[in-house]
Amino acid sequence: MLDRTKIIVRVAVNRPLRRLLDYSMPENLANRHSNCSTLIGCRVLAPLGKRQVMGIIIDCPEHSNINNDQLRPIGELIDHKPLLPQQLLSLFLWAANYYQHPVGDALFSTLPTALRKNEPIPQLGVPHWQLTTLGKGLSYDSLRRSPQQKALIENLSAEGQLAETTVLRLFSRAVLRSLIMKGLVEKIFIAVTVKPKDNENMVREPVLQLNSAQKTALDAISLHAFHCYLLDGVTGSGKTEIYLQLIAKNIRIGRQCLVLIPEINLTPQTQRRFIKRFNVSVVTLHSGLTDRQRLTAWAAAESGSAAIILGTRSAVFTPLHRPGLIVVDEEHDQSYKQQEGFRYSARDLAVIRGRRENIPVVLGSATPSMESLNNCRNQRYTHLRVDQRAGNAVQPNWSIIDLKGEFVESGIAQSTHAAIEHTLSRGQQVLVFINRRGYAPTIICQQCGWSAECNHCDSRLTVHRAKQKLICHHCDYQRRIPTNCPNCQSHQLIPTGEGTERTQEYLKQKFSHVKVIRVDRDTTQKKGAMEAVINDIERAEPCILVGTQMLAKGHHFANVTLVAVLDADTGLFSPDFRGHERLAQLLTQVAGRSGRGDNSGQVLIQTYQPQHPLLETLTRDGYRSVAAQLLEQRQSNQLPPIVHTVLIRAESTNSVSAEKFLHQTRQSMERIDASQAALTLIGPLPAMLEKRANRYRFILQISATQRSVLKQSVTLLIREIEKLKSSGGLRWSVDVDPQEM
């Protein structure tokens, strides 16, 4: 007969295992935690093979498929209260299941690094004292010889909890210490949360006056239950002011706000604006923080002491003490989709979390994604439009420059040069956009045509003159710039094409009287670099900004009145069906940096394809017309978001192994979908970049009109894939709702 007295815990370990593991609770822990359900969400150390690994308790089942006498005991209970609240833990489980990822790996990959290293949660909030279980069961006569101790016990019994300052005002530390040693009292920390009666000084500065469109959008958002709103406002329409006033309403009812932004480099300007507006605690969560800083911010959110939590993608998993509102700014941005490991979409999970916690979610963008527009069309989301710019600002004027009829030097047309000169002469600022960092895309031998290619990828090496290196932007392979051609020994090696570095050099030569600031990944790597750039720009002195798409995302530069896009043709002929959507979003976003202040703005688009339908529609009718056309095309061609897609990715040092593996995977899928009616299979096909870092990459695309059918089939497929033999160091992964091919 099996021993049924053991307490069983089901654990998700920090390993890429697609199943949960059952353990027993050691007797010493079982005696202290007879109600095992209170430990769900706590970290433990558990034996796995010969090692102790960290895990999180997911469940306390009554029975296990393993005999009780064969269950191994957990080694250590790290937390004595759940690390994650039940609702958030259930979101993790849902997300791991939906994105077909091992639960333990999903859980730990999004936690602060310090919590993965066995560190305790910092105790934040106001220290209080309360009776322990032993103290609550104390008989009336137990402390008759210690009247002060008895009086403190009676106070705590009557009040439940007392602030430490109150306890020490009424009793000596010696009295408190005696009760601690007897195990009768314990210290707890209670978060200081914003209460309705504390709101007089909540706002530091006067709120801005909303125009009628902003006010209509703000009034349409209810804070009292879950609903998803798409705030579709043209660039410069004051979406951030709507967020701020909505957040103020939320804080007034004592609730916290989670605000997601796509990039770390947006954090300083956004954080500064929030701190300037609110007299409450604002914390940030992103990968640029130290482990300790991130853990402290996470704990402040979990305890409720932080009213506003501002973060990038993984912040969607941050525990909140009193959740009230989630805002996803620039919801269309690709950065919200994790591209490695646990491939979740923070935007989509924000909506799921809002539904589970019964709080509203606001998705904001001037260029909404096809997914969100389709959800509005199907009435899942409420579509809120703000069509006018805030204050005195007006939409910029667009002009297309046909490069076929222009003199072009270093990628800048003569007309563009003249417009830059005119703008600077008026004391205003210019933004020159080129979405390619480095000095030049490649180096070529004039004598024999040799070009510098990466030895590890199907790509050319980019010239970085400042570093005197050729660098691969896919695998980071680097080598010195050669002095002569390795093929014919000629010294006639020339950089071909333009990048941000070369464009900056040219503009410095032509406009030596003003500052030319370059903003790309190379110049903003150091801590505080982006903040220094923003400070420079906000001085409003005439200058030229040269940058990549880092400059296109959400920045407010009031004195920029001219935006010049040097190479608009890159996305026109992309093999990815999302290429036109992303180009339209990028051009609209970067154009939106112009004319946000009192002066009108101008946008110049340099192209060799001035009659291209996308550019004509975008410059004449705007992004919404382009988006409507693209959504109809997706409908006609049965492409996402009309259908649902999963990619099975395989990569290997041997291209034959990767392709063969996916052929076998396809055969397994065809057996699962025997009628071949529910699913559409495409591939195996080489990935867009077939070879990367010496590994050959292939994809198998699986699509279905019904999400549930696709999920069920892929779940069965994964069980079959795990049985397949692999070679050549093959790795495979599942990408649900992929954003990249």
XYZ file of C-alpha atoms in Angstrom, residues 123-535:
413
model
C 11.573 44.008 1.903
C 10.002 47.306 0.878
C 7.298 49.384 2.522
C 6.639 50.421 6.134
C 7.737 47.895 8.800
C 4.880 46.638 10.986
C 4.590 44.006 13.714
C 1.920 41.353 14.143
C 1.311 38.210 16.220
C 2.609 34.898 14.955
C 0.361 31.816 15.004
C 1.914 30.957 18.380
C 1.249 34.472 19.652
C -2.393 34.332 18.595
C -2.875 31.085 20.543
C -1.345 32.448 23.751
C -3.445 31.958 26.905
C -4.512 35.015 28.924
C -2.258 34.248 31.913
C 0.876 33.347 29.972
C 2.711 36.673 30.414
C 1.346 37.825 33.783
C 4.904 38.250 35.126
C 5.834 40.499 32.161
C 3.166 43.206 32.079
C 4.859 45.209 29.287
C 5.110 42.139 27.034
C 1.512 41.258 27.844
C 0.387 44.814 27.034
C 2.109 44.687 23.633
C 0.511 41.315 22.883
C -2.900 42.741 23.780
C -2.323 45.800 21.567
C -1.363 43.625 18.605
C -4.310 41.323 19.255
C -6.682 44.287 19.221
C -5.177 46.133 16.228
C -3.974 43.202 14.135
C -0.870 45.098 13.005
C 1.028 48.056 14.417
C 3.609 50.225 12.666
C 7.100 49.744 14.084
C 7.289 53.465 14.922
C 4.116 53.096 17.050
C 5.432 49.980 18.809
C 8.734 51.668 19.701
C 6.964 54.800 20.904
C 4.878 52.753 23.365
C 7.332 49.994 24.318
C 11.075 49.538 24.664
C 13.193 47.577 22.192
C 13.949 45.092 24.985
C 10.248 44.209 25.281
C 9.986 43.731 21.524
C 13.186 41.675 21.440
C 11.881 39.344 24.161
C 8.687 38.621 22.226
C 10.708 37.992 19.030
C 12.899 35.445 20.854
C 9.768 33.681 22.160
C 8.396 33.471 18.603
C 5.270 35.432 19.532
C 5.601 38.379 17.095
C 6.896 38.833 13.569
C 7.830 41.770 11.372
C 6.015 42.408 8.102
C 6.312 45.192 5.530
C 3.194 46.975 4.291
C 3.403 48.881 1.037
C 2.542 52.550 0.982
C -0.087 52.812 -1.735
C -1.805 55.904 -3.059
C -5.198 56.322 -1.410
C -8.022 58.580 -2.593
C -7.631 60.864 0.431
C -3.911 61.387 -0.339
C -4.391 62.872 -3.823
C -4.123 66.603 -3.151
C -0.406 66.635 -3.964
C -0.358 63.735 -6.429
C 0.241 65.916 -9.497
C 3.304 68.184 -9.529
C 2.382 70.355 -12.536
C -0.857 71.571 -14.145
C -2.277 69.157 -16.699
C -2.375 70.286 -20.315
C -5.654 71.378 -21.850
C -6.969 68.612 -24.103
C -8.458 69.381 -27.486
C -11.884 67.942 -28.334
C -10.470 64.805 -30.021
C -8.190 64.028 -27.053
C -11.008 64.600 -24.566
C -13.390 62.345 -26.498
C -10.801 59.545 -26.489
C -10.041 59.980 -22.762
C -13.727 59.982 -21.783
C -14.345 56.798 -23.793
C -11.922 54.736 -21.672
C -13.479 53.110 -18.615
C -11.236 52.108 -15.699
C -13.737 49.813 -14.027
C -13.437 46.580 -16.038
C -11.462 44.891 -18.759
C -11.693 46.251 -22.251
C -9.048 46.824 -24.891
C -8.839 50.218 -26.581
C -6.758 51.059 -29.648
C -5.724 54.716 -29.324
C -5.004 55.516 -32.969
C -3.626 59.045 -32.950
C -1.631 60.748 -35.684
C 1.975 61.586 -34.770
C 2.082 64.540 -32.389
C -1.612 64.185 -31.474
C -0.859 64.106 -27.747
C -1.365 60.422 -26.998
C 1.095 60.689 -24.089
C -1.010 63.435 -22.491
C -4.043 61.149 -22.737
C -1.997 58.401 -21.032
C -0.927 60.794 -18.268
C -4.447 61.996 -17.496
C -5.779 58.440 -17.632
C -3.016 57.297 -15.257
C -3.876 60.156 -12.883
C -7.483 58.916 -12.740
C -6.232 55.401 -12.049
C -3.876 56.458 -9.237
C -6.675 58.454 -7.622
C -8.548 55.226 -6.990
C -5.424 53.702 -5.436
C -4.325 51.499 -8.332
C -1.032 50.929 -10.114
C -0.265 51.474 -13.799
C 1.997 49.390 -16.020
C 3.291 51.284 -19.065
C 5.165 49.335 -21.742
C 7.478 51.040 -24.218
C 9.379 49.336 -27.066
C 12.958 50.547 -26.561
C 15.355 51.222 -23.673
C 16.383 54.459 -25.384
C 12.857 55.839 -24.985
C 13.047 55.335 -21.207
C 14.919 58.511 -20.074
C 12.636 60.956 -21.875
C 9.460 59.070 -20.906
C 10.538 58.599 -17.284
C 11.436 62.275 -17.018
C 7.994 63.284 -18.245
C 6.228 60.961 -15.787
C 8.330 62.142 -12.833
C 7.777 65.761 -13.825
C 4.007 65.221 -13.831
C 3.439 62.926 -10.826
C 4.403 63.166 -7.179
C 4.317 59.360 -6.804
C 6.908 56.615 -7.090
C 7.852 55.796 -10.710
C 10.152 52.814 -11.376
C 11.642 51.495 -14.601
C 12.362 47.931 -15.686
C 14.661 47.191 -18.612
C 17.867 45.312 -19.446
C 20.040 48.411 -19.044
C 19.697 48.300 -15.239
C 22.013 46.486 -12.854
C 20.692 43.278 -11.282
C 20.151 45.070 -7.975
C 18.346 48.033 -9.567
C 16.039 45.748 -11.491
C 15.232 43.630 -8.442
C 14.472 46.720 -6.338
C 12.128 48.099 -9.016
C 10.440 44.706 -9.387
C 9.936 44.487 -5.614
C 8.530 48.037 -5.513
C 5.941 47.028 -8.110
C 5.157 43.764 -6.295
C 4.742 45.464 -2.914
C 2.615 48.310 -4.269
C 5.024 51.060 -3.215
C 5.536 52.025 -6.890
C 2.465 53.622 -8.453
C 3.768 53.673 -12.031
C 5.875 50.920 -13.566
C 7.561 51.827 -16.842
C 9.256 49.022 -18.723
C 10.183 47.260 -21.917
C 8.952 43.877 -23.160
C 9.529 41.593 -20.136
C 7.882 44.103 -17.764
C 4.532 42.625 -18.845
C 5.279 39.837 -16.331
C 5.897 42.202 -13.395
C 3.687 41.463 -10.359
C 1.487 44.372 -9.268
C -0.018 44.740 -5.796
C -3.097 46.605 -7.047
C -3.203 46.469 -10.858
C -5.472 49.035 -12.459
C -4.317 49.863 -15.991
C -1.936 48.644 -18.701
C -0.716 50.972 -21.464
C 1.263 49.655 -24.455
C 2.823 52.597 -26.301
C 3.875 52.187 -29.958
C 1.952 48.902 -29.949
C 2.928 48.172 -33.560
C 6.627 47.925 -32.751
C 8.430 44.659 -33.524
C 10.415 44.938 -30.290
C 7.417 43.653 -28.331
C 7.940 40.194 -29.897
C 10.760 38.186 -28.329
C 12.792 36.632 -31.162
C 14.833 34.059 -29.232
C 14.042 31.485 -26.553
C 10.582 32.162 -25.096
C 9.089 33.829 -28.202
C 6.178 35.712 -26.615
C 4.482 38.938 -27.699
C 4.342 41.425 -24.824
C 1.583 43.378 -26.564
C -0.662 40.341 -26.913
C 0.082 39.135 -23.370
C -0.765 42.608 -22.034
C -4.274 42.122 -23.438
C -4.549 38.610 -21.965
C -3.318 39.897 -18.589
C -5.824 42.744 -18.651
C -8.661 40.294 -19.265
C -7.517 37.998 -16.441
C -7.137 40.860 -13.938
C -10.276 42.659 -15.177
C -8.476 45.935 -15.915
C -8.453 48.067 -19.084
C -5.664 47.904 -21.656
C -4.794 50.814 -23.947
C -2.752 50.144 -27.086
C -1.400 53.367 -28.571
C 0.122 54.073 -31.970
C 0.121 56.491 -34.890
C 0.643 53.465 -37.150
C -1.375 50.581 -35.666
C -0.461 47.014 -36.538
C -2.586 44.963 -38.900
C -3.392 42.678 -35.951
C -4.863 45.490 -33.846
C -6.755 47.026 -36.772
C -8.228 43.619 -37.575
C -9.312 43.226 -33.922
C -11.051 46.609 -34.172
C -12.737 45.557 -37.408
C -13.990 42.411 -35.653
C -15.156 44.541 -32.685
C -12.836 42.899 -30.161
C -11.193 46.290 -29.472
C -12.668 49.781 -29.393
C -11.060 52.015 -32.019
C -10.378 55.551 -30.710
C -9.112 57.990 -33.349
C -7.337 61.291 -32.684
C -6.876 63.028 -36.036
C -5.405 66.401 -35.090
C -2.091 67.364 -33.584
C -1.983 68.766 -30.068
C -1.561 72.498 -29.436
C -0.682 74.644 -32.456
C 1.162 71.883 -34.311
C -0.018 70.806 -37.768
C 0.787 67.764 -39.868
C 4.017 68.134 -41.895
C 4.040 68.514 -45.665
C 5.422 65.522 -47.581
C 7.520 65.854 -50.736
C 9.005 63.090 -52.882
C 12.448 63.691 -54.406
C 13.071 61.647 -57.550
C 16.733 60.675 -57.343
C 16.828 59.853 -61.058
C 16.777 63.551 -61.873
C 19.022 64.848 -59.082
C 22.714 65.355 -58.424
C 23.434 63.115 -55.420
C 26.507 63.321 -53.203
C 27.071 60.858 -50.325
C 23.436 59.821 -50.592
C 22.061 63.375 -50.235
C 20.274 64.960 -53.187
C 20.891 68.586 -54.130
C 17.270 69.491 -53.254
C 17.671 67.899 -49.818
C 20.945 69.782 -49.274
C 19.224 73.094 -50.070
C 16.319 72.320 -47.710
C 18.745 71.485 -44.859
C 20.598 74.762 -45.426
C 17.351 76.757 -45.411
C 16.080 75.095 -42.206
C 19.340 75.707 -40.322
C 19.362 79.357 -41.425
C 16.028 79.794 -39.601
C 17.559 78.464 -36.365
C 15.703 75.146 -36.545
C 16.768 71.511 -36.387
C 17.013 68.803 -39.058
C 16.628 65.029 -38.780
C 18.357 62.969 -41.491
C 17.130 59.388 -41.441
C 19.138 56.500 -42.868
C 18.338 53.064 -41.511
C 21.843 51.682 -41.868
C 24.552 52.136 -39.268
C 28.269 52.119 -40.023
C 30.229 54.013 -42.656
C 29.204 52.020 -45.734
C 27.292 48.775 -46.389
C 30.327 47.135 -47.987
C 33.822 47.601 -49.402
C 34.552 46.723 -53.046
C 37.708 46.381 -55.130
C 37.530 48.683 -58.158
C 39.990 46.482 -60.001
C 38.391 42.999 -59.803
C 34.997 43.526 -58.128
C 35.812 41.616 -54.918
C 33.612 42.559 -51.944
C 34.115 41.830 -48.244
C 31.755 39.055 -47.176
C 31.204 37.471 -43.776
C 32.791 34.024 -43.482
C 29.969 32.895 -41.191
C 26.820 34.440 -42.714
C 25.191 35.063 -46.071
C 25.913 38.770 -45.789
C 28.487 41.404 -46.545
C 30.652 43.075 -43.918
C 29.792 46.676 -43.085
C 32.557 49.272 -43.030
C 32.980 51.035 -39.645
C 35.646 53.640 -40.269
C 35.792 54.997 -36.700
C 36.719 51.523 -35.454
C 38.781 50.745 -38.580
C 36.915 47.459 -38.846
C 34.634 45.440 -41.087
C 31.730 44.148 -38.965
C 28.926 41.681 -39.656
C 25.648 43.080 -38.327
C 24.219 39.557 -37.993
C 26.869 37.599 -36.061
C 29.242 40.431 -34.977
C 32.255 38.872 -36.766
C 34.926 41.578 -37.044
C 38.226 42.107 -38.817
C 40.499 44.970 -39.742
C 39.818 46.895 -42.947
C 42.332 45.486 -45.486
C 44.832 47.800 -47.195
C 44.775 45.792 -50.403
C 42.392 43.396 -52.155
C 42.860 39.776 -50.973
C 41.862 38.630 -54.472
C 44.059 40.745 -56.818
C 46.221 42.696 -54.307
C 44.982 46.021 -55.700
C 44.926 49.007 -53.330
C 41.810 50.420 -55.019
C 39.368 49.435 -52.275
C 36.378 51.765 -51.967
C 33.504 51.891 -49.473
C 30.228 51.600 -51.385
C 26.899 53.017 -50.264
C 26.042 55.119 -47.241
C 25.601 54.503 -43.550
C 25.047 56.843 -40.597
C 28.782 57.301 -40.030
C 29.499 58.353 -43.627
C 26.442 60.610 -43.743
C 27.542 62.334 -40.535
C 31.035 62.869 -41.950
C 29.642 64.445 -45.127
C 27.222 66.726 -43.254
C 30.008 67.863 -40.908
C 32.012 68.942 -43.937
C 29.108 70.786 -45.557
C 27.599 72.336 -42.402
C 30.617 72.867 -40.181
C 28.935 75.744 -38.306
C 26.389 73.452 -36.558
C 26.542 70.335 -34.449
C 25.923 67.060 -36.302
C 24.735 64.382 -33.843
C 24.718 60.696 -34.805
C 22.205 58.409 -33.073
C 22.575 54.677 -33.669
C 23.519 51.564 -31.719
C 27.237 52.411 -31.967
C 26.895 55.869 -30.377
C 24.344 55.049 -27.666
C 25.859 51.918 -26.107
C 27.354 53.707 -23.111
C 25.131 54.371 -20.124
C 23.602 57.834 -20.273
C 24.583 58.379 -23.933
C 21.005 58.653 -25.196
C 20.047 60.951 -22.350
C 22.969 63.238 -23.276
C 21.755 63.303 -26.893
C 18.232 64.234 -25.810
C 19.614 67.024 -23.591
